[in-house]
């Protein structure tokens, strides 16, 4: 159960990062010349990975 909660926390941060990536692409992304923000999938994947890493860093450790 504890392992499931740890992965759930990271997965929620990943999904939140992917949502932020999509909204960033939608409102601020460019159409050409930008590697990350030129495609919604790339933007979502990149921000999802960043969100997942942040979730892993800020995860509370249980004894």
PDB file of N, CA and C in Angstrom:
ATOM      1  N   UNK A   1       0.815  -1.200   0.000  1.00  0.00           N
ATOM      2  CA  UNK A   1       0.000   0.000   0.000  1.00  0.00           C
ATOM      3  C   UNK A   1       0.858   1.263   0.000  1.00  0.00           C
ATOM      4  N   UNK A   2       1.940   1.245   0.772  1.00  0.00           N
ATOM      5  CA  UNK A   2       2.797   2.419   0.850  1.00  0.00           C
ATOM      6  C   UNK A   2       3.484   2.665  -0.490  1.00  0.00           C
ATOM      7  N   UNK A   3       3.925   1.597  -1.145  1.00  0.00           N
ATOM      8  CA  UNK A   3       4.580   1.763  -2.452  1.00  0.00           C
ATOM      9  C   UNK A   3       3.610   2.357  -3.473  1.00  0.00           C
ATOM     10  N   UNK A   4       2.347   1.944  -3.399  1.00  0.00           N
ATOM     11  CA  UNK A   4       1.348   2.451  -4.325  1.00  0.00           C
ATOM     12  C   UNK A   4       1.131   3.958  -4.115  1.00  0.00           C
ATOM     13  N   UNK A   5       1.126   4.399  -2.874  1.00  0.00           N
ATOM     14  CA  UNK A   5       0.957   5.821  -2.596  1.00  0.00           C
ATOM     15  C   UNK A   5       2.141   6.624  -3.115  1.00  0.00           C
ATOM     16  N   UNK A   6       3.348   6.078  -2.996  1.00  0.00           N
ATOM     17  CA  UNK A   6       4.524   6.795  -3.490  1.00  0.00           C
ATOM     18  C   UNK A   6       4.441   6.976  -4.997  1.00  0.00           C
ATOM     19  N   UNK A   7       4.056   5.950  -5.725  1.00  0.00           N
ATOM     20  CA  UNK A   7       3.951   6.053  -7.180  1.00  0.00           C
ATOM     21  C   UNK A   7       2.762   6.896  -7.598  1.00  0.00           C
ATOM     22  N   UNK A   8       1.708   6.868  -6.808  1.00  0.00           N
ATOM     23  CA  UNK A   8       0.536   7.676  -7.116  1.00  0.00           C
ATOM     24  C   UNK A   8       0.876   9.158  -7.031  1.00  0.00           C
ATOM     25  N   UNK A   9       1.632   9.552  -6.022  1.00  0.00           N
ATOM     26  CA  UNK A   9       2.060  10.946  -5.852  1.00  0.00           C
ATOM     27  C   UNK A   9       2.857  11.397  -7.066  1.00  0.00           C
ATOM     28  N   UNK A  10       3.817  10.585  -7.503  1.00  0.00           N
ATOM     29  CA  UNK A  10       4.636  10.922  -8.666  1.00  0.00           C
ATOM     30  C   UNK A  10       3.793  10.966  -9.933  1.00  0.00           C
ATOM     31  N   UNK A  11       2.861  10.031 -10.080  1.00  0.00           N
ATOM     32  CA  UNK A  11       1.997  10.006 -11.265  1.00  0.00           C
ATOM     33  C   UNK A  11       1.099  11.230 -11.324  1.00  0.00           C
ATOM     34  N   UNK A  12       0.607  11.676 -10.174  1.00  0.00           N
ATOM     35  CA  UNK A  12      -0.226  12.881 -10.169  1.00  0.00           C
ATOM     36  C   UNK A  12       0.576  14.107 -10.577  1.00  0.00           C
ATOM     37  N   UNK A  13       1.807  14.201 -10.112  1.00  0.00           N
ATOM     38  CA  UNK A  13       2.660  15.312 -10.525  1.00  0.00           C
ATOM     39  C   UNK A  13       2.973  15.221 -12.020  1.00  0.00           C
ATOM     40  N   UNK A  14       3.165  13.998 -12.539  1.00  0.00           N
ATOM     41  CA  UNK A  14       3.419  13.816 -13.969  1.00  0.00           C
ATOM     42  C   UNK A  14       2.224  14.297 -14.788  1.00  0.00           C
ATOM     43  N   UNK A  15       1.028  13.897 -14.383  1.00  0.00           N
ATOM     44  CA  UNK A  15      -0.173  14.319 -15.114  1.00  0.00           C
ATOM     45  C   UNK A  15      -0.397  15.829 -15.009  1.00  0.00           C
ATOM     46  N   UNK A  16      -0.117  16.386 -13.850  1.00  0.00           N
ATOM     47  CA  UNK A  16      -0.225  17.837 -13.691  1.00  0.00           C
ATOM     48  C   UNK A  16       0.769  18.567 -14.580  1.00  0.00           C
ATOM     49  N   UNK A  17       1.986  18.042 -14.661  1.00  0.00           N
ATOM     50  CA  UNK A  17       2.994  18.641 -15.539  1.00  0.00           C
ATOM     51  C   UNK A  17       2.600  18.533 -16.998  1.00  0.00           C
ATOM     52  N   UNK A  18       2.000  17.413 -17.383  1.00  0.00           N
ATOM     53  CA  UNK A  18       1.549  17.260 -18.765  1.00  0.00           C
ATOM     54  C   UNK A  18       0.439  18.260 -19.082  1.00  0.00           C
ATOM     55  N   UNK A  19      -0.456  18.493 -18.135  1.00  0.00           N
ATOM     56  CA  UNK A  19      -1.517  19.486 -18.342  1.00  0.00           C
ATOM     57  C   UNK A  19      -0.926  20.884 -18.487  1.00  0.00           C
ATOM     58  N   UNK A  20       0.051  21.207 -17.648  1.00  0.00           N
ATOM     59  CA  UNK A  20       0.722  22.503 -17.756  1.00  0.00           C
ATOM     60  C   UNK A  20       1.431  22.621 -19.101  1.00  0.00           C
ATOM     61  N   UNK A  21       2.049  21.542 -19.562  1.00  0.00           N
ATOM     62  CA  UNK A  21       2.716  21.548 -20.861  1.00  0.00           C
ATOM     63  C   UNK A  21       1.752  21.810 -22.005  1.00  0.00           C
ATOM     64  N   UNK A  22       0.564  21.207 -21.929  1.00  0.00           N
ATOM     65  CA  UNK A  22      -0.420  21.452 -22.982  1.00  0.00           C
ATOM     66  C   UNK A  22      -0.890  22.906 -22.976  1.00  0.00           C
ATOM     67  N   UNK A  23      -1.186  23.426 -21.790  1.00  0.00           N
ATOM     68  CA  UNK A  23      -1.635  24.808 -21.717  1.00  0.00           C
ATOM     69  C   UNK A  23      -0.535  25.776 -22.140  1.00  0.00           C
ATOM     70  N   UNK A  24       0.717  25.443 -21.846  1.00  0.00           N
ATOM     71  CA  UNK A  24       1.820  26.290 -22.289  1.00  0.00           C
ATOM     72  C   UNK A  24       1.901  26.278 -23.818  1.00  0.00           C
ATOM     73  N   UNK A  25       1.768  25.086 -24.417  1.00  0.00           N
ATOM     74  CA  UNK A  25       1.772  24.996 -25.880  1.00  0.00           C
ATOM     75  C   UNK A  25       0.612  25.782 -26.474  1.00  0.00           C
ATOM     76  N   UNK A  26      -0.558  25.633 -25.867  1.00  0.00           N
ATOM     77  CA  UNK A  26      -1.771  26.252 -26.403  1.00  0.00           C
ATOM     78  C   UNK A  26      -1.709  27.778 -26.377  1.00  0.00           C
ATOM     79  N   UNK A  27      -1.193  28.362 -25.316  1.00  0.00           N
ATOM     80  CA  UNK A  27      -1.236  29.809 -25.158  1.00  0.00           C
ATOM     81  C   UNK A  27       0.083  30.514 -25.464  1.00  0.00           C
ATOM     82  N   UNK A  28       1.227  29.838 -25.307  1.00  0.00           N
ATOM     83  CA  UNK A  28       2.513  30.508 -25.490  1.00  0.00           C
ATOM     84  C   UNK A  28       3.419  29.833 -26.506  1.00  0.00           C
ATOM     85  N   UNK A  29       3.068  28.638 -26.981  1.00  0.00           N
ATOM     86  CA  UNK A  29       3.943  27.875 -27.867  1.00  0.00           C
ATOM     87  C   UNK A  29       4.118  28.540 -29.228  1.00  0.00           C
ATOM     88  N   UNK A  30       5.229  28.245 -29.869  1.00  0.00           N
ATOM     89  CA  UNK A  30       5.482  28.800 -31.197  1.00  0.00           C
ATOM     90  C   UNK A  30       5.262  27.706 -32.252  1.00  0.00           C
ATOM     91  N   UNK A  31       5.140  28.102 -33.488  1.00  0.00           N
ATOM     92  CA  UNK A  31       4.824  27.152 -34.554  1.00  0.00           C
ATOM     93  C   UNK A  31       6.053  26.588 -35.247  1.00  0.00           C
ATOM     94  N   UNK A  32       7.157  27.314 -35.241  1.00  0.00           N
ATOM     95  CA  UNK A  32       8.365  26.786 -35.871  1.00  0.00           C
ATOM     96  C   UNK A  32       9.600  27.349 -35.168  1.00  0.00           C
ATOM     97  N   UNK A  33      10.668  26.602 -35.206  1.00  0.00           N
ATOM     98  CA  UNK A  33      11.911  27.044 -34.613  1.00  0.00           C
ATOM     99  C   UNK A  33      12.080  26.665 -33.157  1.00  0.00           C
ATOM    100  N   UNK A  34      11.020  26.309 -32.477  1.00  0.00           N
ATOM    101  CA  UNK A  34      11.109  25.896 -31.069  1.00  0.00           C
ATOM    102  C   UNK A  34      11.083  24.371 -31.012  1.00  0.00           C
ATOM    103  N   UNK A  35      12.019  23.787 -30.330  1.00  0.00           N
ATOM    104  CA  UNK A  35      12.083  22.330 -30.293  1.00  0.00           C
ATOM    105  C   UNK A  35      11.000  21.746 -29.396  1.00  0.00           C
ATOM    106  N   UNK A  36      10.829  22.305 -28.214  1.00  0.00           N
ATOM    107  CA  UNK A  36       9.904  21.710 -27.251  1.00  0.00           C
ATOM    108  C   UNK A  36       8.471  22.177 -27.469  1.00  0.00           C
ATOM    109  N   UNK A  37       8.261  23.459 -27.658  1.00  0.00           N
ATOM    110  CA  UNK A  37       6.892  23.981 -27.684  1.00  0.00           C
ATOM    111  C   UNK A  37       6.264  24.012 -29.077  1.00  0.00           C
ATOM    112  N   UNK A  38       6.916  23.447 -30.087  1.00  0.00           N
ATOM    113  CA  UNK A  38       6.311  23.448 -31.419  1.00  0.00           C
ATOM    114  C   UNK A  38       5.291  22.323 -31.588  1.00  0.00           C
ATOM    115  N   UNK A  39       5.291  21.349 -30.694  1.00  0.00           N
ATOM    116  CA  UNK A  39       4.363  20.228 -30.770  1.00  0.00           C
ATOM    117  C   UNK A  39       3.712  20.035 -29.396  1.00  0.00           C
ATOM    118  N   UNK A  40       2.404  19.778 -29.354  1.00  0.00           N
ATOM    119  CA  UNK A  40       1.779  19.580 -28.045  1.00  0.00           C
ATOM    120  C   UNK A  40       2.273  18.320 -27.349  1.00  0.00           C
ATOM    121  N   UNK A  41       2.577  17.278 -28.104  1.00  0.00           N
ATOM    122  CA  UNK A  41       3.059  16.047 -27.480  1.00  0.00           C
ATOM    123  C   UNK A  41       4.430  16.232 -26.854  1.00  0.00           C
ATOM    124  N   UNK A  42       5.317  16.935 -27.532  1.00  0.00           N
ATOM    125  CA  UNK A  42       6.639  17.189 -26.961  1.00  0.00           C
ATOM    126  C   UNK A  42       6.550  18.058 -25.724  1.00  0.00           C
ATOM    127  N   UNK A  43       5.719  19.072 -25.792  1.00  0.00           N
ATOM    128  CA  UNK A  43       5.558  19.967 -24.656  1.00  0.00           C
ATOM    129  C   UNK A  43       4.961  19.220 -23.462  1.00  0.00           C
ATOM    130  N   UNK A  44       3.958  18.381 -23.711  1.00  0.00           N
ATOM    131  CA  UNK A  44       3.351  17.613 -22.632  1.00  0.00           C
ATOM    132  C   UNK A  44       4.321  16.590 -22.060  1.00  0.00           C
ATOM    133  N   UNK A  45       5.091  15.926 -22.913  1.00  0.00           N
ATOM    134  CA  UNK A  45       6.053  14.933 -22.431  1.00  0.00           C
ATOM    135  C   UNK A  45       7.143  15.588 -21.601  1.00  0.00           C
ATOM    136  N   UNK A  46       7.672  16.694 -22.075  1.00  0.00           N
ATOM    137  CA  UNK A  46       8.743  17.379 -21.356  1.00  0.00           C
ATOM    138  C   UNK A  46       8.264  17.871 -19.994  1.00  0.00           C
ATOM    139  N   UNK A  47       7.143  18.550 -19.978  1.00  0.00           N
ATOM    140  CA  UNK A  47       6.635  19.073 -18.713  1.00  0.00           C
ATOM    141  C   UNK A  47       6.137  17.953 -17.803  1.00  0.00           C
ATOM    142  N   UNK A  48       5.673  16.853 -18.383  1.00  0.00           N
ATOM    143  CA  UNK A  48       5.286  15.704 -17.574  1.00  0.00           C
ATOM    144  C   UNK A  48       6.477  15.085 -16.869  1.00  0.00           C
ATOM    145  N   UNK A  49       7.594  14.966 -17.574  1.00  0.00           N
ATOM    146  CA  UNK A  49       8.814  14.438 -16.950  1.00  0.00           C
ATOM    147  C   UNK A  49       9.290  15.381 -15.855  1.00  0.00           C
ATOM    148  N   UNK A  50       9.269  16.671 -16.118  1.00  0.00           N
ATOM    149  CA  UNK A  50       9.671  17.649 -15.098  1.00  0.00           C
ATOM    150  C   UNK A  50       8.736  17.555 -13.886  1.00  0.00           C
ATOM    151  N   UNK A  51       7.446  17.441 -14.119  1.00  0.00           N
ATOM    152  CA  UNK A  51       6.491  17.297 -13.025  1.00  0.00           C
ATOM    153  C   UNK A  51       6.701  16.005 -12.248  1.00  0.00           C
ATOM    154  N   UNK A  52       6.980  14.912 -12.959  1.00  0.00           N
ATOM    155  CA  UNK A  52       7.254  13.640 -12.284  1.00  0.00           C
ATOM    156  C   UNK A  52       8.501  13.700 -11.423  1.00  0.00           C
ATOM    157  N   UNK A  53       9.527  14.367 -11.917  1.00  0.00           N
ATOM    158  CA  UNK A  53      10.742  14.526 -11.117  1.00  0.00           C
ATOM    159  C   UNK A  53      10.478  15.390  -9.888  1.00  0.00           C
ATOM    160  N   UNK A  54       9.691  16.429 -10.052  1.00  0.00           N
ATOM    161  CA  UNK A  54       9.346  17.263  -8.901  1.00  0.00           C
ATOM    162  C   UNK A  54       8.521  16.475  -7.894  1.00  0.00           C
ATOM    163  N   UNK A  55       7.633  15.628  -8.364  1.00  0.00           N
ATOM    164  CA  UNK A  55       6.850  14.788  -7.465  1.00  0.00           C
ATOM    165  C   UNK A  55       7.713  13.812  -6.699  1.00  0.00           C
ATOM    166  N   UNK A  56       8.741  13.283  -7.354  1.00  0.00           N
ATOM    167  CA  UNK A  56       9.652  12.365  -6.678  1.00  0.00           C
ATOM    168  C   UNK A  56      10.508  13.094  -5.650  1.00  0.00           C
ATOM    169  N   UNK A  57      10.879  14.319  -5.935  1.00  0.00           N
ATOM    170  CA  UNK A  57      11.707  15.087  -5.006  1.00  0.00           C
ATOM    171  C   UNK A  57      10.899  15.527  -3.791  1.00  0.00           C
ATOM    172  N   UNK A  58       9.673  15.995  -4.008  1.00  0.00           N
ATOM    173  CA  UNK A  58       8.859  16.519  -2.914  1.00  0.00           C
ATOM    174  C   UNK A  58       8.006  15.466  -2.223  1.00  0.00           C
ATOM    175  N   UNK A  59       8.215  14.219  -2.565  1.00  0.00           N
ATOM    176  CA  UNK A  59       7.449  13.130  -1.949  1.00  0.00           C
ATOM    177  C   UNK A  59       7.844  12.982  -0.480  1.00  0.00           C
ATOM    178  N   UNK A  60       6.864  12.776   0.372  1.00  0.00           N
ATOM    179  CA  UNK A  60       7.133  12.576   1.787  1.00  0.00           C
ATOM    180  C   UNK A  60       7.555  11.125   2.005  1.00  0.00           C
ATOM    181  N   UNK A  61       8.644  10.938   2.690  1.00  0.00           N
ATOM    182  CA  UNK A  61       9.120   9.600   3.005  1.00  0.00           C
ATOM    183  C   UNK A  61       8.406   9.091   4.248  1.00  0.00           C
ATOM    184  N   UNK A  62       7.955   7.862   4.186  1.00  0.00           N
ATOM    185  CA  UNK A  62       7.303   7.256   5.348  1.00  0.00           C
ATOM    186  C   UNK A  62       8.288   6.305   6.015  1.00  0.00           C
ATOM    187  N   UNK A  63       8.258   6.220   7.333  1.00  0.00           N
ATOM    188  CA  UNK A  63       9.202   5.333   8.029  1.00  0.00           C
ATOM    189  C   UNK A  63       8.902   3.881   7.839  1.00  0.00           C
TER     190      UNK A  63
END
